[in-house]
Short mmCIF file of C-alpha atoms and ligand atoms in Angstrom, two decimals:
data_model
loop_
_atom_site.label_atom_id
_atom_site.label_comp_id
_atom_site.label_asym_id
_atom_site.label_seq_id
_atom_site.Cartn_x
_atom_site.Cartn_y
_atom_site.Cartn_z
CA UNK M 1267 -21.43 -6.66 11.95
CA UNK M 1268 -23.21 -3.37 11.80
CA UNK M 1269 -20.01 -1.54 11.91
CA UNK M 1270 -18.81 -4.04 8.89
CA UNK M 1271 -21.59 -2.84 6.84
CA UNK M 1272 -20.56 0.70 7.02
CA UNK M 1273 -17.50 -0.08 5.04
CA UNK M 1274 -19.88 -1.25 2.29
CA UNK M 1275 -21.67 2.04 2.02
CA UNK M 1276 -18.54 4.35 1.91
CA UNK M 1277 -19.91 7.31 0.36
CA UNK M 1278 -16.60 8.27 -1.22
CA UNK M 1279 -15.72 4.78 -2.83
CA UNK M 1280 -15.78 5.12 -6.61
CA UNK M 1281 -17.83 1.97 -6.67
CA UNK M 1282 -20.62 3.24 -4.60
CA UNK M 1283 -20.73 6.59 -6.43
CA UNK M 1284 -21.52 4.93 -9.66
CA UNK M 1285 -24.42 2.73 -8.26
CA UNK M 1286 -28.05 3.63 -8.11
CA UNK M 1287 -29.95 4.32 -4.73
CA UNK M 1288 -31.28 0.62 -4.89
CA UNK M 1289 -27.76 -0.80 -5.54
CA UNK M 1290 -26.34 1.21 -2.91
CA UNK M 1291 -28.69 -0.10 -0.32
CA UNK M 1292 -27.28 -3.71 -1.17
CA UNK M 1293 -24.04 -2.78 -0.20
CA UNK M 1294 -20.71 -4.51 -1.67
CA UNK M 1295 -21.03 -8.06 -2.95
CA UNK M 1296 -20.46 -10.35 0.02
CA UNK M 1297 -17.15 -12.48 0.21
CA UNK M 1298 -17.25 -15.85 -1.71
CA UNK M 1299 -15.36 -19.03 -0.89
CA UNK M 1300 -11.91 -18.37 -2.20
CA UNK M 1301 -12.28 -14.77 -2.16
CA UNK M 1302 -9.50 -14.55 0.50
CA UNK M 1303 -7.00 -16.36 -1.53
CA UNK M 1304 -5.11 -13.24 -2.43
CA UNK M 1305 -4.96 -12.26 1.14
CA UNK M 1306 -7.75 -12.47 3.79
CA UNK M 1307 -9.06 -9.37 5.73
CA UNK M 1308 -6.54 -10.21 8.72
CA UNK M 1309 -3.65 -10.06 6.30
CA UNK M 1310 -4.85 -6.70 4.99
CA UNK M 1311 -5.18 -5.37 8.41
CA UNK M 1312 -1.75 -6.41 9.41
CA UNK M 1313 0.02 -5.22 6.47
CA UNK M 1314 -1.46 -1.91 6.91
CA UNK M 1315 -0.53 -1.56 10.56
CA UNK M 1316 2.81 -3.38 10.75
CA UNK M 1317 4.84 -0.57 9.69
CA UNK M 1318 4.12 1.16 13.04
CA UNK M 1319 7.62 0.18 13.89
CA UNK M 1320 8.08 0.75 17.76
CA UNK M 1321 4.74 -1.12 18.33
CA UNK M 1322 4.42 -4.77 18.74
CA UNK M 1323 1.89 -6.65 16.67
CA UNK M 1324 0.27 -9.70 18.32
CA UNK M 1325 -1.68 -12.12 16.23
CA UNK M 1326 -4.42 -13.83 18.24
CA UNK M 1327 -5.16 -16.98 16.47
CA UNK M 1328 -3.44 -20.17 15.50
CA UNK M 1329 -0.05 -19.99 14.44
CA UNK M 1330 -0.58 -20.29 10.41
CA UNK M 1331 -2.34 -17.01 10.43
CA UNK M 1332 0.89 -15.26 11.71
CA UNK M 1333 2.99 -17.32 9.23
CA UNK M 1334 0.70 -16.62 6.36
CA UNK M 1335 1.48 -12.65 6.36
CA UNK M 1336 4.39 -12.20 8.72
CA UNK M 1337 7.17 -9.84 7.18
CA UNK M 1338 6.00 -10.49 3.54
CA UNK M 1339 6.13 -6.94 2.90
CA UNK M 1340 9.55 -4.91 2.37
CA UNK M 1341 8.39 -2.12 4.52
CA UNK M 1342 11.40 -0.25 6.05
CA UNK M 1343 11.80 1.60 9.12
CA UNK M 1344 14.21 4.28 10.76
CA UNK M 1345 13.01 4.07 14.07
CA UNK M 1346 12.64 0.79 15.97
CA UNK M 1347 12.80 -3.05 14.77
CA UNK M 1348 9.91 -3.96 17.04
CA UNK M 1349 7.64 -4.38 13.97
CA UNK M 1350 9.63 -7.28 12.81
CA UNK M 1351 9.09 -9.41 15.87
CA UNK M 1352 6.54 -12.24 14.68
CA UNK M 1353 4.29 -12.66 17.89
CA UNK M 1354 1.16 -15.07 18.02
CA UNK M 1355 -0.89 -16.63 20.77
CA UNK M 1356 -0.55 -19.91 18.87
CA UNK M 1357 -4.18 -21.12 19.82
CA UNK M 1358 -4.67 -24.79 19.97
CA UNK M 1359 -7.60 -27.12 20.32
CA UNK M 1360 -7.64 -26.51 23.84
CA UNK M 1361 -8.16 -22.80 23.64
CA UNK M 1362 -10.97 -23.49 21.13
CA UNK M 1363 -12.62 -25.54 24.04
CA UNK M 1364 -11.92 -23.36 26.76
CA UNK M 1365 -11.77 -19.76 25.08
CA UNK M 1366 -8.54 -17.98 24.27
CA UNK M 1367 -8.95 -14.80 26.36
CA UNK M 1368 -6.98 -15.81 29.28
CA UNK M 1369 -4.23 -16.94 26.95
CA UNK M 1370 -4.48 -13.54 25.05
CA UNK M 1371 -4.04 -11.40 28.41
CA UNK M 1372 -1.17 -13.51 29.45
CA UNK M 1373 0.55 -13.08 26.06
CA UNK M 1374 -0.03 -9.17 26.06
CA UNK M 1375 1.41 -8.87 29.58
CA UNK M 1376 4.48 -11.19 28.49
CA UNK M 1377 5.29 -9.21 25.32
CA UNK M 1378 4.64 -5.58 27.10
CA UNK M 1379 7.02 -6.92 30.09
CA UNK M 1380 9.56 -8.22 27.68
CA UNK M 1381 9.83 -5.67 24.88
CA UNK M 1382 8.41 -2.36 26.55
CA UNK M 1383 6.74 -1.47 23.27
CA UNK M 1384 4.87 1.95 22.64
CA UNK M 1385 1.74 -0.08 22.08
CA UNK M 1386 0.49 -3.52 21.12
CA UNK M 1387 -1.76 -4.20 18.21
CA UNK M 1388 -3.86 -7.18 18.68
CA UNK M 1389 -5.19 -8.88 15.65
CA UNK M 1390 -8.45 -10.97 15.82
CA UNK M 1391 -8.48 -13.98 13.53
CA UNK M 1392 -11.00 -16.46 12.23
CA UNK M 1393 -10.65 -19.03 15.13
CA UNK M 1394 -11.11 -16.57 18.08
CA UNK M 1395 -13.74 -14.63 16.31
CA UNK M 1396 -15.90 -17.82 15.66
CA UNK M 1397 -15.57 -18.96 19.32
CA UNK M 1398 -16.51 -15.63 20.57
CA UNK M 1399 -13.39 -14.18 22.28
CA UNK M 1400 -14.03 -10.75 23.46
CA UNK M 1401 -10.85 -9.23 22.01
CA UNK M 1402 -11.94 -5.81 22.57
CA UNK M 1403 -12.55 -6.34 26.54
CA UNK M 1404 -9.32 -8.24 26.87
CA UNK M 1405 -7.47 -5.23 25.29
CA UNK M 1406 -9.30 -2.62 27.35
CA UNK M 1407 -8.57 -4.46 30.60
CA UNK M 1408 -4.77 -5.01 29.72
CA UNK M 1409 -4.30 -1.58 28.63
CA UNK M 1410 -5.75 -0.39 32.15
CA UNK M 1411 -3.45 -2.81 34.03
CA UNK M 1412 -0.31 -2.29 32.00
CA UNK M 1413 -0.65 1.23 31.43
CA UNK M 1414 0.28 0.66 27.64
CA UNK M 1415 -2.15 1.40 24.70
CA UNK M 1416 -3.29 -2.00 23.60
CA UNK M 1417 -5.34 -1.67 20.41
CA UNK M 1418 -7.75 -4.40 19.09
CA UNK M 1419 -7.91 -4.90 15.32
CA UNK M 1420 -11.20 -6.81 14.58
CA UNK M 1421 -10.05 -8.57 11.46
CA UNK M 1422 -11.18 -12.10 11.14
CA UNK M 1423 -10.22 -13.43 7.82
CA UNK M 1424 -13.44 -14.47 6.92
CA UNK M 1425 -15.13 -11.20 6.81
CA UNK M 1426 -13.59 -10.45 3.45
CA UNK M 1427 -10.47 -9.54 1.41
CA UNK M 1428 -7.40 -7.94 2.05
CA UNK M 1429 -8.72 -4.65 0.83
CA UNK M 1430 -11.32 -4.75 3.43
CA UNK M 1431 -8.75 -5.84 6.13
CA UNK M 1432 -6.95 -2.49 5.03
CA UNK M 1433 -9.95 -0.56 5.81
CA UNK M 1434 -10.52 -2.36 9.20
CA UNK M 1435 -7.01 -1.22 10.08
CA UNK M 1436 -7.90 2.37 9.24
CA UNK M 1437 -11.00 2.17 11.29
CA UNK M 1438 -9.03 0.76 14.32
CA UNK M 1439 -6.56 3.53 14.20
CA UNK M 1440 -9.63 6.23 13.91
CA UNK M 1441 -11.42 4.58 16.91
CA UNK M 1442 -8.34 3.91 19.33
CA UNK M 1443 -5.18 5.89 18.24
CA UNK M 1444 -5.74 9.13 16.27
CA UNK M 1445 -6.35 12.18 18.33
CA UNK M 1446 -5.06 10.23 21.68
CA UNK M 1447 -1.84 12.27 21.82
CA UNK M 1448 -0.73 15.92 20.96
CA UNK M 1449 2.15 16.83 19.21
CA UNK M 1450 5.01 19.05 20.77
CA UNK M 1451 4.14 21.78 18.48
CA UNK M 1452 2.35 22.33 15.20
CA UNK M 1453 3.05 24.14 12.00
CA UNK M 1454 0.89 25.47 9.23
CA UNK M 1455 2.41 23.22 6.87
CA UNK M 1456 1.96 19.66 8.75
CA UNK M 1457 0.48 17.04 6.46
CA UNK M 1458 -0.26 13.32 6.70
CA UNK M 1459 0.30 10.58 4.14
CA UNK M 1460 -2.42 7.95 4.23
CA UNK M 1461 -1.79 4.28 2.39
CA UNK M 1462 1.99 4.85 1.93
CA UNK M 1463 3.82 2.10 3.43
CA UNK M 1464 7.30 2.96 2.78
CA UNK M 1465 8.13 -0.51 0.67
CA UNK M 1466 11.64 -0.70 -0.22
CA UNK M 1467 12.12 2.96 1.22
CA UNK M 1468 9.79 4.70 -1.35
CA UNK M 1469 8.59 7.17 1.30
CA UNK M 1470 12.46 8.30 1.86
CA UNK M 1471 12.63 8.95 -1.98
CA UNK M 1472 9.86 11.79 -1.51
CA UNK M 1473 10.63 13.02 1.94
CA UNK M 1474 13.68 15.12 1.06
CA UNK M 1475 11.44 17.27 -1.21
CA UNK M 1476 8.73 17.74 1.66
CA UNK M 1477 11.69 18.88 3.70
CA UNK M 1478 13.07 21.31 1.19
CA UNK M 1479 9.48 22.80 0.78
CA UNK M 1480 9.20 23.12 4.66
CA UNK M 1481 6.12 20.69 4.71
CA UNK M 1482 6.32 18.42 7.84
CA UNK M 1483 4.97 14.86 7.39
CA UNK M 1484 3.31 14.34 10.66
CA UNK M 1485 2.39 10.90 10.06
CA UNK M 1486 2.70 8.40 7.47
CA UNK M 1487 -0.09 5.91 7.78
CA UNK M 1488 1.68 3.48 7.89
CA UNK M 1489 5.18 3.67 6.77
CA UNK M 1490 8.50 4.58 8.74
CA UNK M 1491 6.16 5.83 11.53
CA UNK M 1492 6.04 5.69 15.21
CA UNK M 1493 2.77 5.05 17.45
CA UNK M 1494 3.08 8.50 18.71
CA UNK M 1495 3.15 10.18 15.38
CA UNK M 1496 -0.13 8.31 14.34
CA UNK M 1497 -1.58 9.32 17.65
CA UNK M 1498 -0.80 13.10 16.87
CA UNK M 1499 -2.00 12.85 13.09
CA UNK M 1500 -5.13 14.85 13.82
CA UNK M 1501 -3.20 17.95 14.10
CA UNK M 1502 -2.10 17.91 10.31
CA UNK M 1503 -3.68 20.38 7.85
CA UNK M 1504 -4.05 18.14 4.77
CA UNK M 1505 -4.28 14.43 4.08
CA UNK M 1506 -2.89 12.87 1.01
CA UNK M 1507 -4.49 9.29 0.22
CA UNK M 1508 -1.63 7.62 -1.54
CA UNK M 1509 -3.33 4.25 -2.29
CA UNK M 1510 -6.99 4.90 -3.23
CA UNK M 1511 -8.70 1.92 -1.70
CA UNK M 1512 -7.07 1.26 1.46
CA UNK M 1513 -7.35 4.52 3.62
CA UNK M 1514 -10.33 6.38 1.96
CA UNK M 1515 -12.53 5.77 4.81
CA UNK M 1516 -9.89 6.90 7.28
CA UNK M 1517 -9.47 10.22 5.23
CA UNK M 1518 -13.23 10.84 5.16
CA UNK M 1519 -13.58 10.20 8.63
CA UNK M 1520 -10.68 12.48 9.46
CA UNK M 1521 -12.23 15.33 7.42
CA UNK M 1522 -15.61 14.96 9.09
CA UNK M 1523 -14.06 14.96 12.50
CA UNK M 1524 -11.01 17.14 12.41
CA UNK M 1525 -11.73 19.18 9.20
CA UNK M 1526 -8.66 17.92 7.39
CA UNK M 1527 -9.14 18.26 3.54
CA UNK M 1528 -7.73 15.35 1.41
CA UNK M 1529 -7.01 14.36 -2.06
CA UNK M 1530 -5.76 11.16 -3.78
CA UNK M 1531 -2.53 11.16 -5.60
CA UNK M 1532 0.62 8.98 -6.29
CA UNK M 1533 4.23 9.51 -6.44
CA UNK M 1534 4.76 7.23 -9.14
CA UNK M 1535 6.15 8.96 -12.16
CA UNK M 1536 7.26 12.49 -12.96
CA UNK M 1537 3.87 14.10 -13.51
CA UNK M 1538 2.12 12.37 -10.65
CA UNK M 1539 4.90 13.43 -8.22
CA UNK M 1540 4.74 16.91 -9.25
CA UNK M 1541 0.97 17.00 -9.16
CA UNK M 1542 0.97 15.72 -5.73
CA UNK M 1543 3.31 18.34 -4.46
CA UNK M 1544 1.13 20.97 -6.38
CA UNK M 1545 -1.81 19.68 -4.61
CA UNK M 1546 -0.10 20.07 -1.11
CA UNK M 1547 0.87 23.68 -1.91
CA UNK M 1548 -2.65 24.43 -3.09
CA UNK M 1549 -4.28 22.94 -0.08
CA UNK M 1550 -2.07 24.36 2.48
CA UNK M 1551 -3.26 27.78 0.80
CA UNK M 1552 0.04 29.74 0.70
CA UNK M 1553 1.03 31.73 -2.47
CA UNK M 1554 4.68 31.71 -1.24
CA UNK M 1555 4.38 27.82 -0.95
CA UNK M 1556 2.93 27.45 -4.28
CA UNK M 1557 5.59 29.71 -5.87
CA UNK M 1558 8.35 27.63 -4.02
CA UNK M 1559 6.93 24.37 -5.09
CA UNK M 1560 6.60 25.35 -8.85
CA UNK M 1561 10.45 26.46 -8.61
CA UNK M 1562 11.26 22.95 -7.04
CA UNK M 1563 9.15 21.04 -9.43
CA UNK M 1564 10.93 23.03 -12.39
CA UNK M 1565 14.31 22.13 -11.11
CA UNK M 1566 13.59 18.59 -10.32
CA UNK M 1567 11.89 17.76 -13.67
CA UNK M 1568 14.56 19.25 -15.44
CA UNK M 1569 17.45 17.23 -13.63
CA UNK M 1570 15.51 14.08 -13.72
CA UNK M 1571 14.59 14.38 -17.38
CA UNK M 1572 18.18 14.86 -18.49
CA UNK M 1573 19.25 11.79 -16.41
CA UNK M 1574 16.45 9.76 -18.00
CA UNK M 1575 17.32 10.53 -21.51
CA UNK M 1576 19.90 7.59 -22.30
CA UNK M 1577 17.68 5.05 -20.77
CA UNK M 1578 14.54 6.41 -22.62
CA UNK M 1579 16.38 5.80 -25.81
CA UNK M 1580 16.70 2.27 -24.75
CA UNK M 1581 13.04 1.74 -23.60
CA UNK M 1582 11.29 3.65 -26.29
CA UNK M 1583 8.53 1.56 -28.03
CA UNK M 1584 9.23 -1.53 -25.84
CA UNK M 1585 5.90 -3.30 -25.11
CA UNK M 1586 4.99 -3.96 -21.48
CA UNK M 1587 2.17 -5.91 -19.65
CA UNK M 1588 1.37 -4.61 -16.03
CA UNK M 1589 -0.04 -7.01 -13.81
CA UNK M 1590 -0.43 -5.17 -10.34
CA UNK M 1591 -3.28 -3.98 -8.19
CA UNK M 1592 -4.92 -0.83 -6.90
CA UNK M 1593 -3.36 2.66 -7.48
CA UNK M 1594 -0.29 0.98 -9.09
CA UNK M 1595 -2.38 -0.42 -11.89
CA UNK M 1596 -2.96 3.03 -13.43
CA UNK M 1597 0.12 5.10 -11.71
CA UNK M 1598 2.57 2.48 -13.15
CA UNK M 1599 0.89 3.01 -16.50
CA UNK M 1600 1.68 6.61 -16.52
CA UNK M 1601 5.13 5.95 -15.03
CA UNK M 1602 6.29 3.67 -17.79
CA UNK M 1603 4.68 5.72 -20.58
CA UNK M 1604 6.83 8.71 -19.44
CA UNK M 1605 9.75 6.41 -20.07
CA UNK M 1606 8.45 6.00 -24.03
CA UNK M 1607 7.24 2.30 -23.40
CA UNK M 1608 3.88 0.89 -24.73
CA UNK M 1609 1.42 -0.50 -22.23
CA UNK M 1610 -0.35 -3.34 -23.79
CA UNK M 1611 -2.37 -4.13 -20.94
CA UNK M 1612 -2.86 -3.40 -17.16
CA UNK M 1613 -4.73 -5.58 -14.49
CA UNK M 1614 -8.16 -4.27 -13.19
CA UNK M 1615 -8.64 -7.03 -10.91
CA UNK M 1616 -8.27 -5.10 -7.50
CA UNK M 1617 -9.27 -1.74 -8.88
CA UNK M 1618 -11.81 0.61 -8.11
CA UNK M 1619 -14.12 2.16 -10.99
CA UNK M 1620 -12.04 5.25 -10.37
CA UNK M 1621 -8.93 3.30 -10.90
CA UNK M 1622 -10.42 1.99 -14.08
CA UNK M 1623 -11.45 5.32 -15.31
CA UNK M 1624 -7.83 6.31 -15.09
CA UNK M 1625 -6.71 3.41 -16.69
CA UNK M 1626 -8.85 3.85 -19.69
CA UNK M 1627 -7.75 7.38 -20.15
CA UNK M 1628 -3.92 6.48 -19.87
CA UNK M 1629 -4.31 3.33 -21.83
CA UNK M 1630 -6.18 4.70 -25.08
CA UNK M 1631 -6.96 2.47 -27.90
CA UNK M 1632 -3.33 0.65 -27.42
CA UNK M 1633 -3.94 -1.02 -24.09
CA UNK M 1634 -6.39 -3.57 -22.45
CA UNK M 1635 -7.94 -3.74 -18.99
CA UNK M 1636 -7.39 -7.44 -17.92
CA UNK M 1637 -10.08 -8.41 -15.43
CA UNK M 1638 -8.84 -11.99 -14.63
CA UNK M 1639 -4.90 -11.85 -15.14
CA UNK M 1640 -4.64 -15.57 -14.51
CA UNK M 1641 -1.47 -17.64 -15.91
CA UNK M 1642 -3.33 -18.93 -19.18
CA UNK M 1643 -4.35 -15.42 -19.76
CA UNK M 1644 -1.04 -13.82 -19.31
CA UNK M 1645 0.61 -16.29 -21.69
CA UNK M 1646 -1.93 -15.65 -24.33
CA UNK M 1647 -1.32 -11.85 -23.93
CA UNK M 1648 2.54 -12.33 -24.07
CA UNK M 1649 1.85 -14.13 -27.64
CA UNK M 1650 -0.89 -11.98 -29.12
CA UNK M 1651 0.61 -8.47 -27.87
CA UNK M 1652 4.00 -9.41 -28.43
CA UNK M 1653 5.05 -8.50 -24.88
CA UNK M 1654 8.71 -7.59 -24.13
CA UNK M 1655 8.37 -7.29 -20.53
CA UNK M 1656 6.15 -8.26 -17.40
CA UNK M 1657 5.93 -5.97 -14.49
CA UNK M 1658 4.14 -7.86 -11.80
CA UNK M 1659 4.17 -9.35 -8.20
CA UNK M 1660 6.08 -12.49 -7.35
CA UNK M 1661 3.17 -14.81 -8.12
CA UNK M 1662 3.42 -14.09 -11.96
CA UNK M 1663 7.12 -14.30 -11.99
CA UNK M 1664 7.41 -18.13 -13.11
CA UNK M 1665 4.94 -17.65 -15.85
CA UNK M 1666 6.96 -14.99 -17.52
CA UNK M 1667 10.28 -16.67 -17.02
CA UNK M 1668 8.83 -19.89 -18.27
CA UNK M 1669 7.70 -18.11 -21.48
CA UNK M 1670 11.28 -16.57 -21.77
CA UNK M 1671 9.81 -12.90 -20.91
CA UNK M 1672 11.92 -10.44 -18.72
CA UNK M 1673 10.10 -9.79 -15.34
CA UNK M 1674 10.31 -7.01 -12.94
CA UNK M 1675 8.79 -7.25 -9.72
CA UNK M 1676 6.67 -4.12 -8.85
CA UNK M 1677 4.58 -5.52 -5.77
CA UNK M 1678 5.02 -5.52 -2.09
CA UNK M 1679 8.29 -7.92 -2.25
CA UNK M 1680 10.15 -5.55 -4.44
CA UNK M 1681 13.61 -4.32 -3.17
CA UNK M 1682 13.97 -1.11 -5.08
CA UNK M 1683 12.08 2.25 -4.50
CA UNK M 1684 10.34 3.47 -7.60
CA UNK M 1685 8.55 6.47 -5.91
CA UNK M 1686 9.39 10.11 -6.74
CA UNK M 1687 11.72 11.68 -9.10
CA UNK M 1688 14.72 9.70 -8.18
CA UNK M 1689 12.50 6.56 -7.98
CA UNK M 1690 11.97 7.19 -11.70
CA UNK M 1691 15.48 6.90 -12.47
CA UNK M 1692 16.04 3.54 -10.57
CA UNK M 1693 12.78 2.25 -12.39
CA UNK M 1694 14.32 3.12 -15.71
CA UNK M 1695 17.70 1.54 -14.76
CA UNK M 1696 15.92 -1.49 -13.61
CA UNK M 1697 13.77 -1.89 -16.75
CA UNK M 1698 16.94 -1.62 -19.03
CA UNK M 1699 18.86 -4.15 -16.97
CA UNK M 1700 15.94 -6.50 -17.11
CA UNK M 1701 14.90 -5.96 -20.74
CA UNK M 1702 18.68 -6.28 -21.86
CA UNK M 1703 19.82 -9.00 -19.52
CA UNK M 1704 21.79 -11.55 -21.84
CA UNK M 1705 20.13 -14.51 -20.02
CA UNK M 1706 16.84 -14.11 -22.07
CA UNK M 1707 18.54 -14.40 -25.32
CA UNK M 1708 20.29 -17.65 -24.11
CA UNK M 1709 17.39 -18.95 -22.73
CA UNK M 1710 15.15 -18.54 -25.86
CA UNK M 1711 17.83 -20.02 -28.19
CA UNK M 1712 16.73 -23.38 -29.51
CA UNK M 1713 18.65 -26.30 -28.05
CA UNK M 1714 20.95 -28.00 -30.83
CA UNK M 1715 18.65 -31.13 -31.13
CA UNK M 1716 15.38 -28.95 -31.67
CA UNK M 1717 16.95 -27.61 -34.92
CA UNK M 1718 17.57 -31.37 -36.31
S1 SF4 X 2749 -7.29 -15.00 9.48
FE1 SF4 X 2749 -8.71 -16.82 8.83
S2 SF4 X 2749 -8.49 -16.58 6.62
FE2 SF4 X 2749 -7.07 -15.36 7.54
S3 SF4 X 2749 -5.11 -16.70 7.64
FE3 SF4 X 2749 -6.14 -16.80 9.66
S4 SF4 X 2749 -7.65 -18.66 9.30
FE4 SF4 X 2749 -6.98 -18.07 7.11
#
């Protein structure tokens, strides 16, 4: 519990920075019933770690916990498919009566012998936490007996939201994984990305740029990454926090323990991608790298702007409402504004105060921050702001489609990568395809009997 409270006092959290000393002592607001409806802490921890692809991910709890979150993110891997195997101890009433520790040990042994993974992450859910299963001790014993790292992730859903779960995942990596192995060699240009999940292959959109600049991504936590890469992440020279909320605590702790400086950034949009590359070059501290980076940025911006031109002509002035969370709530605003579109509103529901400041700056007088983007509010905004398109997650899809509003999925289930310079082109193509799809014209047409 004491460790949990540490997350509520994160010194680098945008919310905490704005609080008075008295408010800081009170910590964050405690979770309320229903607060985990957008995903519980276990869900958040699992989605943050599952992309460690050669490890196995074992959910200690009743089977619905595993079913709740398994494979619901389109994260991609070029290493192993281990991460896609859904594993659970499937706790029953008998385990609640007699305790689930022995069952957990047997499950770890079975999966290690069957799949020979690089490591096993064991997720504690609500039920074993409430009956007092000592997951940490079971993992320690199994690790000693089997000779494989078994990592406990103490993330029962009732402790809070999905975002808190992301932080708990970062904490598990910091305590049990990072710094436990050494890379074969190091370079002056080794970096980590924190909070990049390679959804729809977005990491692969920016990786070639790093390669060209001679910057090595030592570990991407967690997207298209191996357990060993994460274990060696302490040798990086710079960390970039790609999603501002989820891994900020990890970045701060790595700075304190290993002296790795970090910055927050995004790969959505031309400007943000260029800024991220510039920040890397600056923090890596080589004049020659800074010059090379500027040359690459100039070339890439020119190339992509030429390719975008025909799409911008079709998108200019179109009015878009964005309902997404965290860093995307502002980074996608700037991305679509670069395409000439007008953002009438963006969701502030899961955003930090830092995220909100950026939104206000980008939106100006034209857009609104929507704190509670429920279906009724979305429908009201469609009408009041004359919305041409909704960019959101799958949950809002049917609200848009029922109203005849074109919809583009931009959340974790998306299948197209929108990061980097080339991601910008893909986004523009998708936006044009969606906006100009003839189906919406047909759908909005009145039925013959309605004109009688
Ligand atoms: S961990 Fe708890 S809140 Fe999360 S899915 Fe399982 S029972 Fe539900």
